[in-house]
XYZ file of C-alpha atoms in Angstrom:
652
model
C -99.334 -81.803 -56.878
C -100.325 -80.656 -54.029
C -102.004 -76.951 -52.249
C -100.364 -74.720 -49.646
C -101.463 -72.084 -47.203
C -100.076 -70.494 -44.082
C -99.555 -67.078 -42.528
C -96.450 -64.923 -40.575
C -98.341 -63.010 -37.274
C -97.258 -60.700 -35.452
C -99.913 -61.320 -33.020
C -102.191 -64.174 -32.250
C -105.433 -63.494 -34.562
C -107.387 -65.721 -32.015
C -106.995 -69.111 -32.917
C -103.487 -71.745 -32.957
C -101.564 -71.173 -35.957
C -101.165 -74.413 -36.744
C -104.952 -74.962 -36.772
C -105.585 -71.803 -38.307
C -103.308 -72.897 -41.186
C -105.199 -76.306 -41.299
C -108.175 -74.488 -42.118
C -107.113 -72.911 -44.424
C -105.780 -76.122 -46.428
C -108.772 -77.994 -45.743
C -110.399 -75.544 -47.901
C -108.022 -76.886 -51.161
C -108.666 -80.302 -50.011
C -109.580 -80.716 -53.808
C -106.272 -80.320 -54.803
C -104.694 -82.210 -52.613
C -107.302 -85.457 -51.199
C -104.954 -88.119 -50.089
C -103.195 -86.258 -46.343
C -103.764 -83.144 -44.705
C -100.311 -82.109 -42.759
C -99.824 -78.768 -40.763
C -96.720 -77.507 -39.028
C -96.359 -74.152 -36.470
C -93.867 -72.418 -34.512
C -95.685 -70.308 -32.204
C -92.511 -68.109 -31.128
C -92.163 -67.491 -34.538
C -95.321 -66.516 -35.643
C -95.348 -68.965 -38.387
C -97.714 -72.027 -39.608
C -97.669 -73.899 -42.663
C -100.846 -75.998 -44.085
C -101.014 -78.636 -46.864
C -103.132 -80.832 -48.765
C -101.067 -83.426 -50.413
C -101.866 -85.173 -54.021
C -99.017 -87.788 -53.937
C -97.280 -88.485 -57.159
C -93.555 -89.071 -56.371
C -92.851 -91.719 -53.269
C -96.181 -92.503 -51.589
C -95.025 -92.983 -48.438
C -94.583 -91.195 -45.042
C -91.108 -89.653 -46.116
C -92.813 -87.373 -48.813
C -94.875 -85.823 -46.563
C -95.290 -82.300 -45.638
C -95.092 -79.798 -44.708
C -91.432 -81.079 -44.484
C -88.125 -80.241 -42.813
C -84.133 -79.743 -43.445
C -82.400 -82.283 -42.752
C -80.628 -80.048 -40.279
C -84.138 -78.443 -39.889
C -83.174 -74.881 -40.361
C -85.844 -74.800 -43.762
C -89.386 -76.202 -43.601
C -91.644 -75.965 -47.066
C -94.846 -76.617 -48.186
C -94.374 -77.401 -51.614
C -96.853 -77.437 -54.609
C -95.735 -78.899 -57.895
C -93.121 -81.096 -59.184
C -89.414 -80.905 -60.045
C -88.552 -83.192 -62.924
C -84.801 -82.636 -62.529
C -84.607 -83.717 -59.066
C -82.471 -86.859 -59.332
C -80.015 -84.834 -61.471
C -80.135 -82.225 -58.962
C -80.054 -84.759 -56.274
C -76.832 -86.083 -57.693
C -75.476 -82.889 -57.619
C -75.833 -81.931 -54.181
C -74.229 -85.979 -53.520
C -70.680 -84.678 -55.909
C -71.200 -81.299 -54.233
C -71.298 -82.376 -50.424
C -70.871 -86.253 -50.007
C -73.367 -88.748 -49.151
C -76.562 -87.665 -47.903
C -78.714 -89.843 -45.673
C -81.657 -89.303 -47.964
C -85.519 -90.238 -46.050
C -87.374 -91.360 -49.475
C -87.411 -90.353 -53.037
C -89.301 -87.122 -53.368
C -88.422 -84.425 -55.006
C -89.267 -82.356 -51.988
C -86.805 -83.508 -50.127
C -84.265 -83.076 -53.235
C -85.710 -79.575 -53.491
C -85.431 -78.353 -49.521
C -81.815 -79.841 -49.036
C -80.698 -78.004 -52.667
C -82.829 -74.508 -51.323
C -80.434 -75.119 -47.905
C -77.143 -76.209 -49.587
C -77.342 -74.035 -53.126
C -79.153 -71.060 -51.494
C -83.034 -70.381 -52.691
C -82.607 -68.361 -56.270
C -79.563 -70.825 -57.217
C -81.895 -73.568 -56.350
C -84.668 -72.180 -58.665
C -82.573 -71.703 -61.264
C -81.317 -74.967 -61.147
C -84.966 -76.677 -60.569
C -86.938 -77.946 -63.972
C -90.201 -78.136 -63.001
C -93.409 -76.132 -62.232
C -94.406 -75.366 -58.601
C -95.160 -72.679 -56.193
C -93.513 -73.275 -52.918
C -93.426 -71.808 -49.020
C -89.630 -72.042 -47.209
C -89.373 -70.744 -43.659
C -85.845 -70.474 -42.673
C -85.838 -70.558 -38.713
C -82.022 -68.989 -38.817
C -83.228 -65.808 -40.121
C -86.551 -65.742 -39.531
C -87.733 -65.370 -43.036
C -90.477 -66.638 -44.983
C -89.505 -67.317 -48.828
C -92.485 -67.652 -51.509
C -91.528 -68.849 -55.021
C -93.214 -68.787 -58.527
C -92.603 -71.426 -61.419
C -90.821 -69.816 -64.476
C -94.407 -69.741 -66.388
C -96.510 -69.552 -63.741
C -97.988 -73.523 -64.080
C -98.539 -73.098 -60.102
C -100.331 -70.316 -58.679
C -99.612 -68.411 -55.550
C -101.582 -65.523 -53.726
C -100.713 -63.532 -50.566
C -101.523 -60.131 -48.971
C -102.067 -59.288 -45.079
C -104.816 -60.194 -43.864
C -105.976 -58.371 -40.333
C -102.567 -58.687 -38.390
C -101.273 -61.705 -40.253
C -99.231 -62.074 -43.665
C -101.110 -65.032 -45.255
C -100.403 -66.879 -48.734
C -102.741 -69.483 -50.316
C -102.728 -71.703 -53.675
C -106.395 -70.079 -54.096
C -108.501 -67.514 -52.810
C -110.918 -69.322 -51.632
C -108.523 -70.602 -48.563
C -108.539 -67.313 -47.173
C -111.730 -67.675 -46.066
C -110.877 -69.754 -43.293
C -109.382 -66.562 -41.258
C -111.192 -64.378 -38.629
C -109.920 -61.510 -39.818
C -110.721 -61.961 -43.732
C -112.881 -58.931 -44.732
C -112.556 -58.704 -48.388
C -113.559 -56.228 -50.828
C -113.691 -56.021 -54.400
C -111.080 -54.612 -56.297
C -112.944 -52.683 -59.251
C -109.983 -51.429 -61.022
C -108.851 -55.524 -61.646
C -112.457 -55.889 -62.531
C -111.653 -53.888 -65.534
C -108.469 -55.744 -66.322
C -111.063 -59.058 -65.852
C -113.376 -57.378 -68.861
C -110.660 -56.341 -71.182
C -109.091 -59.941 -70.839
C -111.629 -62.736 -69.473
C -109.275 -63.096 -66.697
C -107.456 -60.854 -63.498
C -103.936 -60.826 -64.865
C -100.900 -60.793 -62.862
C -100.107 -59.596 -60.036
C -103.480 -58.339 -59.130
C -106.499 -60.518 -57.775
C -110.115 -59.464 -57.541
C -109.589 -58.713 -54.298
C -108.254 -55.496 -52.972
C -104.344 -55.768 -50.947
C -104.654 -59.576 -52.035
C -102.030 -60.353 -55.179
C -100.749 -63.076 -57.601
C -97.103 -63.786 -57.175
C -96.008 -63.169 -60.949
C -94.477 -66.315 -62.516
C -90.223 -66.628 -61.888
C -90.836 -64.682 -59.039
C -89.741 -65.174 -55.239
C -90.712 -62.643 -52.465
C -89.250 -63.023 -48.872
C -89.888 -60.967 -45.407
C -89.814 -61.455 -42.266
C -92.454 -61.028 -39.342
C -91.301 -56.815 -39.709
C -93.135 -56.471 -42.479
C -96.666 -58.294 -40.939
C -97.545 -55.256 -38.971
C -97.892 -52.462 -41.988
C -96.207 -50.523 -44.784
C -95.254 -51.725 -48.160
C -94.664 -55.477 -48.463
C -91.134 -56.245 -50.141
C -91.232 -56.493 -53.654
C -90.382 -59.713 -55.124
C -87.800 -60.081 -56.916
C -87.104 -62.075 -60.570
C -84.807 -65.412 -60.105
C -85.663 -65.894 -64.292
C -87.110 -64.284 -67.093
C -88.088 -65.236 -70.338
C -85.983 -61.896 -71.958
C -83.131 -63.263 -70.914
C -83.862 -66.906 -71.659
C -84.665 -64.921 -75.203
C -81.214 -62.969 -74.935
C -79.070 -66.359 -74.051
C -80.924 -68.239 -76.680
C -80.227 -65.542 -79.314
C -76.396 -65.445 -78.272
C -76.174 -68.773 -79.901
C -78.845 -68.669 -82.468
C -79.204 -71.680 -83.919
C -77.783 -71.967 -87.908
C -79.312 -75.192 -89.426
C -81.522 -76.529 -91.737
C -84.977 -77.031 -91.061
C -84.814 -80.522 -91.120
C -81.398 -80.292 -88.162
C -83.446 -78.369 -86.214
C -86.679 -80.857 -86.215
C -84.261 -83.341 -85.005
C -83.097 -81.156 -82.471
C -86.147 -80.320 -81.576
C -87.248 -84.103 -80.948
C -84.139 -84.957 -78.973
C -84.484 -81.648 -76.765
C -88.951 -82.825 -76.741
C -88.642 -86.089 -75.905
C -86.256 -85.542 -73.084
C -88.400 -82.717 -71.034
C -91.371 -85.666 -71.863
C -89.493 -88.568 -70.509
C -88.974 -86.212 -67.237
C -92.363 -85.977 -66.931
C -93.918 -89.080 -67.531
C -92.084 -90.050 -64.715
C -94.818 -90.669 -61.525
C -95.498 -93.718 -58.832
C -99.500 -93.292 -60.185
C -101.249 -94.024 -63.135
C -100.370 -91.233 -66.233
C -102.164 -90.449 -69.390
C -102.214 -87.208 -71.636
C -104.882 -85.032 -72.884
C -105.313 -84.837 -76.940
C -107.029 -83.022 -78.763
C -106.173 -83.879 -82.575
C -104.398 -80.544 -83.174
C -100.715 -80.165 -83.386
C -99.438 -79.431 -79.887
C -101.033 -81.893 -78.653
C -100.728 -84.929 -81.220
C -97.070 -84.140 -80.631
C -96.499 -85.018 -77.137
C -98.929 -87.872 -77.208
C -96.739 -89.277 -80.359
C -93.138 -88.890 -78.376
C -95.051 -90.285 -75.650
C -95.883 -93.511 -77.243
C -92.419 -93.900 -78.812
C -90.853 -93.927 -75.102
C -93.300 -96.135 -73.369
C -93.969 -99.987 -74.314
C -97.551 -100.365 -73.187
C -100.705 -97.403 -74.727
C -100.689 -94.289 -73.395
C -103.699 -93.174 -71.680
C -105.143 -90.313 -73.662
C -108.785 -88.327 -73.392
C -110.631 -86.300 -75.941
C -113.976 -84.221 -75.521
C -116.257 -83.774 -78.479
C -118.864 -81.407 -79.197
C -122.609 -82.427 -80.140
C -122.961 -79.574 -82.543
C -121.508 -79.764 -85.329
C -118.092 -77.784 -87.069
C -117.400 -77.977 -82.953
C -116.968 -81.431 -82.568
C -112.912 -82.578 -83.714
C -113.131 -85.842 -81.675
C -112.984 -87.616 -84.856
C -109.642 -86.260 -85.295
C -108.329 -87.581 -82.050
C -109.911 -90.575 -82.500
C -107.867 -91.526 -85.743
C -104.711 -90.048 -84.262
C -104.720 -92.318 -81.040
C -105.747 -95.674 -83.335
C -102.470 -94.821 -85.304
C -100.033 -94.837 -82.213
C -102.009 -96.968 -80.233
C -103.285 -95.637 -77.426
C -105.744 -96.515 -75.125
C -108.074 -93.622 -75.536
C -111.261 -92.104 -73.883
C -114.105 -89.978 -75.693
C -116.210 -88.087 -73.889
C -118.640 -85.349 -75.769
C -120.457 -82.336 -74.140
C -123.564 -80.658 -75.250
C -125.892 -77.443 -73.898
C -127.657 -79.716 -71.644
C -124.204 -80.811 -69.982
C -122.803 -76.880 -70.336
C -125.778 -75.855 -67.994
C -125.348 -78.601 -65.584
C -121.260 -77.618 -64.713
C -121.768 -73.885 -64.976
C -122.625 -73.722 -61.525
C -119.494 -75.457 -60.735
C -117.357 -73.051 -62.545
C -117.608 -69.711 -59.877
C -116.151 -72.197 -57.573
C -113.332 -74.257 -59.116
C -111.731 -71.012 -60.786
C -112.021 -68.960 -57.096
C -111.769 -65.762 -59.293
C -113.764 -64.321 -62.407
C -112.883 -66.405 -65.205
C -114.441 -66.027 -68.574
C -112.076 -67.792 -71.148
C -114.956 -70.436 -72.431
C -113.205 -73.356 -72.283
C -112.884 -73.852 -69.154
C -116.169 -76.108 -69.397
C -114.812 -78.621 -71.772
C -111.414 -78.638 -69.860
C -113.294 -79.131 -66.840
C -115.256 -82.149 -68.548
C -112.149 -83.300 -70.017
C -110.443 -83.243 -66.671
C -113.064 -84.829 -64.921
C -113.103 -87.523 -67.256
C -109.549 -88.510 -67.653
C -109.246 -88.912 -63.788
C -111.629 -91.510 -63.735
C -108.200 -93.064 -65.032
C -105.028 -91.325 -64.091
C -103.864 -89.290 -61.323
C -101.444 -87.349 -63.868
C -102.048 -86.127 -67.405
C -99.693 -84.592 -69.669
C -100.843 -81.748 -71.617
C -100.217 -79.726 -75.227
C -100.496 -75.880 -73.737
C -97.735 -73.792 -74.043
C -97.266 -75.108 -78.097
C -99.040 -71.635 -79.391
C -96.914 -69.067 -77.256
C -93.581 -71.677 -78.114
C -94.073 -72.194 -81.772
C -96.254 -69.327 -83.322
C -99.690 -70.941 -83.036
C -102.175 -68.864 -83.201
C -103.809 -67.245 -86.130
C -102.650 -64.098 -85.135
C -99.715 -64.717 -85.401
C -100.004 -64.664 -89.495
C -102.557 -62.758 -89.668
C -101.947 -58.940 -87.680
C -98.714 -58.424 -89.526
C -100.647 -59.096 -93.008
C -103.686 -57.009 -91.519
C -101.319 -54.223 -90.531
C -99.591 -54.263 -93.873
C -102.300 -54.365 -95.781
C -104.502 -50.998 -93.912
C -100.865 -49.288 -93.404
C -101.263 -47.568 -97.033
C -105.129 -46.685 -95.557
C -105.494 -42.741 -93.973
C -106.205 -43.241 -90.477
C -109.263 -40.978 -90.233
C -110.937 -43.039 -93.781
C -110.375 -46.581 -91.267
C -112.293 -45.136 -88.247
C -114.685 -43.611 -90.442
C -115.098 -47.224 -91.836
C -115.095 -48.988 -88.744
C -118.136 -46.826 -87.579
C -119.853 -47.654 -91.126
C -119.767 -50.786 -90.775
C -120.235 -51.529 -86.824
C -123.546 -49.929 -88.021
C -124.652 -53.449 -89.972
C -125.725 -56.102 -89.382
C -122.946 -59.067 -88.107
C -123.503 -60.797 -91.520
C -122.879 -58.225 -93.798
C -119.881 -56.765 -91.325
C -118.201 -60.296 -91.828
C -118.472 -59.904 -95.277
C -117.208 -56.585 -95.979
C -114.375 -56.921 -92.620
C -113.163 -60.296 -94.938
C -112.944 -58.372 -97.862
C -109.861 -56.346 -95.981
C -106.782 -56.476 -97.107
C -104.435 -59.168 -94.858
C -108.166 -60.073 -93.175
C -107.870 -63.384 -91.807
C -108.899 -66.405 -93.627
C -111.867 -68.374 -91.931
C -114.484 -69.962 -92.170
C -116.656 -68.088 -90.498
C -115.566 -63.851 -89.213
C -119.099 -63.496 -87.485
C -117.569 -64.139 -83.511
C -114.392 -61.937 -85.008
C -116.319 -58.630 -86.042
C -116.402 -56.847 -82.756
C -112.002 -57.240 -83.040
C -111.721 -56.332 -87.137
C -113.487 -53.632 -86.093
C -111.392 -52.179 -83.761
C -108.347 -53.317 -85.544
C -109.258 -51.007 -87.989
C -109.191 -47.955 -85.806
C -105.369 -49.610 -84.502
C -103.201 -46.760 -85.157
C -99.761 -49.303 -84.702
C -98.780 -53.290 -84.604
C -99.288 -53.336 -80.594
C -102.578 -51.354 -80.755
C -103.581 -53.774 -83.406
C -102.391 -57.026 -81.410
C -104.292 -54.762 -78.238
C -107.559 -54.804 -80.105
C -107.377 -58.587 -81.117
C -106.603 -59.775 -77.592
C -109.422 -56.981 -75.509
C -112.999 -58.316 -75.608
C -114.807 -54.915 -74.359
C -112.921 -51.898 -75.297
C -113.890 -49.365 -72.536
C -114.225 -51.609 -69.127
C -113.964 -48.260 -67.170
C -117.337 -47.525 -68.859
C -118.996 -50.937 -67.510
C -117.578 -51.052 -63.732
C -119.171 -48.261 -61.763
C -116.399 -46.300 -60.494
C -113.687 -47.651 -61.651
C -110.424 -46.748 -63.658
C -108.222 -49.411 -65.583
C -105.202 -49.659 -65.048
C -102.196 -50.361 -67.107
C -101.182 -53.631 -66.039
C -99.699 -56.470 -68.732
C -97.056 -55.816 -71.304
C -99.197 -55.219 -74.133
C -97.757 -52.159 -75.702
C -93.650 -51.761 -75.390
C -92.740 -54.110 -72.721
C -90.367 -51.952 -71.229
C -88.776 -55.201 -70.646
C -88.557 -56.982 -73.959
C -85.636 -58.245 -74.976
C -84.427 -56.698 -78.949
C -87.481 -58.286 -81.554
C -87.451 -57.380 -84.095
C -89.802 -59.324 -86.054
C -93.442 -58.686 -84.994
C -94.454 -62.364 -84.615
C -91.573 -62.429 -82.083
C -93.355 -59.817 -79.872
C -96.440 -61.228 -79.889
C -95.575 -64.619 -79.044
C -93.379 -63.200 -76.026
C -96.259 -61.330 -74.725
C -98.649 -63.758 -75.129
C -96.121 -65.853 -73.263
C -95.855 -63.043 -70.443
C -99.769 -62.675 -70.168
C -102.274 -65.011 -72.117
C -100.569 -68.293 -71.247
C -100.221 -67.609 -67.658
C -103.033 -65.675 -66.585
C -105.545 -67.477 -68.708
C -104.285 -70.405 -70.623
C -102.527 -72.111 -67.083
C -105.000 -70.901 -65.170
C -107.711 -72.621 -67.589
C -105.721 -75.840 -66.892
C -104.799 -75.437 -63.121
C -107.880 -75.122 -61.393
C -110.082 -77.472 -63.976
C -107.752 -80.169 -63.098
C -106.945 -79.649 -59.771
C -110.720 -79.663 -58.799
C -110.537 -83.086 -59.149
C -107.355 -83.996 -57.841
C -105.999 -84.463 -61.280
C -102.336 -83.323 -61.696
C -101.482 -81.864 -65.167
C -97.864 -81.502 -66.968
C -96.827 -79.081 -69.817
C -93.940 -80.415 -71.688
C -93.581 -77.173 -74.211
C -92.879 -75.093 -71.419
C -89.541 -77.460 -69.962
C -86.506 -74.364 -70.178
C -84.573 -76.023 -72.210
C -87.316 -76.506 -74.926
C -88.260 -72.681 -74.702
C -84.536 -72.007 -74.963
C -84.254 -73.997 -78.303
C -87.025 -72.641 -79.887
C -86.017 -69.209 -79.614
C -82.891 -69.812 -80.560
C -84.428 -70.918 -83.910
C -85.159 -68.018 -86.971
C -88.993 -67.004 -86.480
C -90.131 -68.699 -89.732
C -89.215 -71.865 -88.333
C -91.900 -71.252 -86.304
C -94.700 -69.054 -86.790
C -94.279 -68.744 -90.491
C -97.008 -67.685 -91.934
C -97.896 -70.431 -94.686
C -97.265 -73.037 -92.275
C -97.635 -72.308 -88.232
C -95.579 -74.003 -86.116
C -93.411 -75.159 -88.794
C -90.495 -77.153 -86.989
C -93.506 -78.816 -84.730
C -95.054 -79.947 -87.367
C -92.486 -81.497 -89.116
C -91.443 -83.073 -86.204
C -95.600 -84.522 -85.719
C -94.979 -85.819 -89.500
C -92.615 -88.065 -88.500
C -95.017 -90.130 -86.107
C -98.092 -89.368 -87.337
C -99.408 -89.026 -91.498
C -99.767 -85.620 -92.469
C -103.367 -86.261 -93.557
C -104.594 -86.775 -90.590
C -103.337 -83.790 -88.411
C -103.090 -80.998 -91.575
C -106.637 -78.873 -91.018
C -107.336 -75.145 -90.044
C -106.692 -74.648 -86.612
C -110.135 -75.402 -84.294
C -108.940 -73.951 -81.015
C -110.915 -75.544 -77.808
C -113.857 -73.384 -78.692
C -117.360 -74.245 -78.028
C -120.773 -72.838 -79.439
C -121.405 -70.561 -76.788
C -122.671 -68.168 -79.132
C -125.756 -70.078 -79.654
C -126.036 -71.456 -75.993
C -126.807 -68.246 -75.134
C -129.561 -67.723 -77.680
C -130.943 -71.184 -76.646
C -130.033 -73.501 -73.577
C -128.151 -71.239 -71.450
C -130.684 -68.241 -72.630
C -132.993 -68.357 -68.982
C -129.463 -68.497 -66.806
C -127.806 -65.740 -68.553
C -131.310 -63.716 -68.624
C -131.723 -63.795 -64.756
C -127.870 -62.736 -64.409
C -128.180 -60.146 -66.472
C -131.565 -58.735 -65.072
C -131.174 -54.612 -65.568
C -132.868 -54.448 -62.049
C -130.476 -56.457 -60.900
C -127.480 -54.772 -61.798
C -128.649 -51.946 -60.735
C -129.292 -53.321 -57.173
C -125.974 -54.154 -57.083
C -124.369 -51.078 -58.117
C -121.188 -52.854 -59.616
C -122.337 -52.773 -63.468
C -123.925 -50.163 -65.741
C -126.675 -52.038 -66.834
C -127.284 -50.283 -70.319
C -124.218 -51.528 -72.336
C -124.655 -54.834 -70.905
C -128.411 -54.604 -72.298
C -127.284 -53.384 -75.472
C -125.471 -56.497 -76.067
C -127.508 -58.795 -75.064
C -130.349 -57.710 -77.121
C -127.919 -57.184 -80.215
C -126.954 -60.873 -79.133
C -130.179 -62.497 -79.051
C -131.691 -60.719 -82.376
C -128.552 -62.147 -83.913
C -127.723 -58.646 -84.983
C -124.413 -58.787 -83.184
C -122.083 -61.599 -82.054
C -121.620 -60.785 -78.259
C -120.850 -63.611 -76.750
C -117.309 -63.026 -75.359
C -118.347 -59.764 -74.205
C -121.355 -61.260 -72.342
C -119.695 -64.328 -70.995
C -116.778 -62.293 -69.223
C -120.323 -60.547 -67.284
C -122.378 -63.654 -66.948
C -118.911 -65.349 -65.191
C -118.514 -62.478 -62.910
C -122.401 -62.557 -61.754
C -122.181 -66.440 -61.594
C -118.827 -65.747 -59.156
C -120.650 -62.931 -57.714
C -123.861 -64.746 -56.330
C -121.954 -67.514 -54.874
C -119.243 -65.558 -53.402
C -121.672 -62.675 -52.255
C -119.286 -59.723 -52.227
C -120.335 -56.790 -50.017
């Protein structure tokens, strides 16, 4: 795991290229605290910078940037190729013995790119990565990102150069860096609490989308349109291939096969030359990962859990019970409002562009604790999207069926009337709707459910559920909200006849890479911790999509086949409880310990001076939240995280 950066320049930007690439990489030192590496070919106008977090082959033979044996290719690589040993054997079977310098996955990958071609090598590689490869023979730069977007990669023109980096902060090392806020991207952030690919918060700087590669030469740095990224892999095609050979066995047989496939993925991801552990929340996803990890090793797995001081949010006892049953070496931390307040100033720097998933706080703190003991940690992320674990997969279709018999005009009128009530009364009425989610408390779901009443069809209902600000174009001055996510009728979707499949597919293309994986990557890499996600192994994903939807997103038993697998290793009584997620008591914190901090950032005079937001709707939400009339903590956290980021970055 590392940080990469570099540039392709048409003319000298006033400083030696290698020094510039090194300066960019230095701003990513947290991603790779072990070493700095640079390389440049001034005659070609290309330079790479690399910060190393040594995981495999800790010797100098694993240092980067790395050249292929022939010298044709040079690579700067961030990530891990889990099947690199098998890929190495394939290369030797194809081309004969190779005089390997070491045993790093980077060396295998760069040789595969040279010998098999870029796209074939990427399709054969099982892992997480963002990479830059320079082809000296064709004078072309190639960028690529892994299938689901576990590792980040930004790119764009900066002055007379084309630049790329793992994080936006690296671009600030370039003398011609003069960023301009993308207000349209800001509207998307307010809707989804993150900036979705391929946009970034800065105009002219893009994210390379998951499963994509981009190739360009020096001619593309001079102006005009950059080449369009190309897909070397797509979830749509993977689903089509899985559906061409559907699993037809019983649920028990499916559980047997899942255990085999997932065990293989986890075994590959447990390979490391440094200490390794796992996050353990006590839920289905992480508990299954830890259970299989423990079955694969003879020593206790190091596990890490974060608890909360506030009643109703603390899941630490459940994780502790599972750790005790499995015999792990368990580490537990506790988070309270004072800890959150102390961590808030770090968030803008850690996440680098506005990001407002409130579980970023516990994720950052558990990563910090884990890094004290290990360098690599496996996580259960992706399990909800792949195996149908989110509550919405059950209640959105149920709610849609329940509302289908109610005239739309009546539903809109009801939403207006209920929306005028205090939160607790509105929640009571909404809870009586046919198909409404059966949760302990609906109060923080009131805005979403009111929008659900207005939805015209199932995709619109889903869109209302995953949205925060419903009309962000009215909140951001001088902005128009673009369509930048595959929320409604995705054009490249496979034939998904069940709406649960459609939601899982859409979440895998959007919520997973833009929110979940960003949260984990930035939080962990801010402290030099590598995270690995076994559920996103393409073999696991393909098998999951070959299963009947009721084996995954079963209405009465979410993650049905995964749950059954876990029950083979952990007693059901330890894991069977309502899904909680990694939520924090943000609503009460904003009315309490975080109130003074929030009040300063939401001051209407300040908002007016900055000229980015319309103050009125924000102050209305803040006042209603403080009074308890309505719970707006999701919406307010979006604004607060932007304001904290804006204050730190001092945007124009």
